[in-house]
């Protein structure tokens, strides 16, 4: 339960702090990815200056 709560808080923080441009760039990140969390990892990567 606590791990799920921490992960949910992490997801909230990522979305809360991401710019609209980064969200748009990562919109299709989870398509074709085995991880349903690829969108959040994409946002982190792009915010850090990487590619989507």
N, C-alpha and C. Protein backbone atom coordinates (compact mmCIF):
# COMPACT_ATOMS: atom_id res chain seq x y z
N UNK A 1 0.81 -1.20 0.00
CA UNK A 1 0.00 0.00 0.00
C UNK A 1 0.86 1.26 0.00
N UNK A 2 1.88 1.31 0.82
CA UNK A 2 2.69 2.53 0.90
C UNK A 2 3.48 2.76 -0.39
N UNK A 3 3.91 1.69 -1.05
CA UNK A 3 4.63 1.85 -2.31
C UNK A 3 3.72 2.45 -3.36
N UNK A 4 2.48 1.99 -3.40
CA UNK A 4 1.52 2.54 -4.37
C UNK A 4 1.24 4.01 -4.07
N UNK A 5 1.16 4.37 -2.82
CA UNK A 5 0.93 5.75 -2.43
C UNK A 5 2.10 6.64 -2.84
N UNK A 6 3.31 6.16 -2.63
CA UNK A 6 4.50 6.92 -3.01
C UNK A 6 4.55 7.09 -4.52
N UNK A 7 4.26 6.02 -5.27
CA UNK A 7 4.27 6.10 -6.73
C UNK A 7 3.20 7.07 -7.22
N UNK A 8 2.02 7.05 -6.63
CA UNK A 8 0.95 7.98 -7.01
C UNK A 8 1.36 9.42 -6.76
N UNK A 9 2.01 9.66 -5.64
CA UNK A 9 2.49 11.01 -5.33
C UNK A 9 3.55 11.44 -6.33
N UNK A 10 4.43 10.53 -6.69
CA UNK A 10 5.47 10.82 -7.69
C UNK A 10 4.81 11.22 -9.02
N UNK A 11 3.82 10.45 -9.46
CA UNK A 11 3.13 10.74 -10.70
C UNK A 11 2.47 12.12 -10.64
N UNK A 12 1.85 12.43 -9.54
CA UNK A 12 1.21 13.73 -9.36
C UNK A 12 2.24 14.85 -9.47
N UNK A 13 3.39 14.69 -8.82
CA UNK A 13 4.43 15.71 -8.84
C UNK A 13 4.99 15.91 -10.25
N UNK A 14 5.19 14.82 -10.97
CA UNK A 14 5.71 14.90 -12.33
C UNK A 14 4.73 15.69 -13.20
N UNK A 15 3.46 15.36 -13.13
CA UNK A 15 2.46 16.05 -13.95
C UNK A 15 2.28 17.50 -13.52
N UNK A 16 2.33 17.75 -12.24
CA UNK A 16 2.14 19.10 -11.72
C UNK A 16 3.26 20.05 -12.18
N UNK A 17 4.48 19.53 -12.28
CA UNK A 17 5.63 20.37 -12.60
C UNK A 17 6.00 20.40 -14.07
N UNK A 18 5.39 19.53 -14.88
CA UNK A 18 5.74 19.46 -16.30
C UNK A 18 5.10 20.61 -17.08
N UNK A 19 5.84 21.15 -17.99
CA UNK A 19 5.31 22.22 -18.84
C UNK A 19 4.39 21.61 -19.90
N UNK A 20 3.48 22.40 -20.43
CA UNK A 20 2.58 21.90 -21.48
C UNK A 20 3.33 21.37 -22.71
N UNK A 21 4.45 21.99 -23.07
CA UNK A 21 5.23 21.53 -24.21
C UNK A 21 5.81 20.14 -23.97
N UNK A 22 6.26 19.91 -22.76
CA UNK A 22 6.82 18.59 -22.42
C UNK A 22 5.71 17.55 -22.41
N UNK A 23 4.57 17.88 -21.87
CA UNK A 23 3.44 16.94 -21.88
C UNK A 23 3.06 16.57 -23.30
N UNK A 24 3.06 17.58 -24.20
CA UNK A 24 2.71 17.31 -25.60
C UNK A 24 3.77 16.42 -26.25
N UNK A 25 5.04 16.69 -25.97
CA UNK A 25 6.13 15.91 -26.56
C UNK A 25 6.07 14.45 -26.12
N UNK A 26 5.58 14.21 -24.93
CA UNK A 26 5.55 12.85 -24.38
C UNK A 26 4.18 12.18 -24.51
N UNK A 27 3.25 12.82 -25.18
CA UNK A 27 1.88 12.32 -25.23
C UNK A 27 1.80 10.88 -25.76
N UNK A 28 2.61 10.52 -26.71
CA UNK A 28 2.57 9.17 -27.26
C UNK A 28 3.63 8.24 -26.72
N UNK A 29 4.28 8.63 -25.65
CA UNK A 29 5.42 7.85 -25.13
C UNK A 29 5.03 6.45 -24.68
N UNK A 30 3.83 6.27 -24.16
CA UNK A 30 3.46 4.96 -23.65
C UNK A 30 2.93 4.04 -24.75
N UNK A 31 2.67 4.58 -25.94
CA UNK A 31 2.21 3.74 -27.04
C UNK A 31 3.33 2.82 -27.49
N UNK A 32 3.07 1.55 -27.51
CA UNK A 32 4.07 0.58 -27.92
C UNK A 32 5.10 0.26 -26.86
N UNK A 33 4.97 0.85 -25.71
CA UNK A 33 5.91 0.58 -24.62
C UNK A 33 5.33 -0.47 -23.69
N UNK A 34 6.14 -1.41 -23.24
CA UNK A 34 5.63 -2.41 -22.31
C UNK A 34 5.31 -1.84 -20.93
N UNK A 35 5.86 -0.66 -20.64
CA UNK A 35 5.63 -0.04 -19.34
C UNK A 35 4.54 1.01 -19.44
N UNK A 36 3.53 0.90 -18.60
CA UNK A 36 2.47 1.90 -18.61
C UNK A 36 2.94 3.21 -17.98
N UNK A 37 4.11 3.19 -17.38
CA UNK A 37 4.67 4.38 -16.74
C UNK A 37 5.65 5.12 -17.64
N UNK A 38 5.73 4.73 -18.91
CA UNK A 38 6.67 5.34 -19.84
C UNK A 38 6.43 6.84 -19.98
N UNK A 39 5.19 7.28 -19.87
CA UNK A 39 4.84 8.69 -19.98
C UNK A 39 5.55 9.51 -18.91
N UNK A 40 5.54 9.04 -17.68
CA UNK A 40 6.17 9.76 -16.58
C UNK A 40 7.68 9.78 -16.72
N UNK A 41 8.26 8.67 -17.17
CA UNK A 41 9.70 8.62 -17.39
C UNK A 41 10.10 9.54 -18.55
N UNK A 42 9.26 9.62 -19.57
CA UNK A 42 9.52 10.52 -20.70
C UNK A 42 9.53 11.96 -20.22
N UNK A 43 8.56 12.33 -19.40
CA UNK A 43 8.51 13.70 -18.89
C UNK A 43 9.78 14.02 -18.11
N UNK A 44 10.20 13.12 -17.26
CA UNK A 44 11.45 13.35 -16.50
C UNK A 44 12.64 13.54 -17.43
N UNK A 45 12.73 12.68 -18.43
CA UNK A 45 13.86 12.72 -19.37
C UNK A 45 13.86 14.04 -20.16
N UNK A 46 12.70 14.46 -20.67
CA UNK A 46 12.63 15.68 -21.47
C UNK A 46 12.88 16.90 -20.60
N UNK A 47 12.34 16.93 -19.39
CA UNK A 47 12.59 18.05 -18.48
C UNK A 47 14.08 18.19 -18.17
N UNK A 48 14.80 17.08 -18.20
CA UNK A 48 16.24 17.10 -17.93
C UNK A 48 17.07 17.44 -19.17
N UNK A 49 16.37 17.66 -20.30
CA UNK A 49 17.08 18.05 -21.51
C UNK A 49 17.27 16.94 -22.53
N UNK A 50 16.68 15.78 -22.29
CA UNK A 50 16.81 14.65 -23.21
C UNK A 50 15.74 14.64 -24.28
N UNK A 51 15.74 13.61 -25.05
CA UNK A 51 14.76 13.42 -26.13
C UNK A 51 13.55 12.64 -25.60
N UNK A 52 12.38 12.90 -26.20
CA UNK A 52 11.17 12.14 -25.77
C UNK A 52 11.27 10.66 -26.06
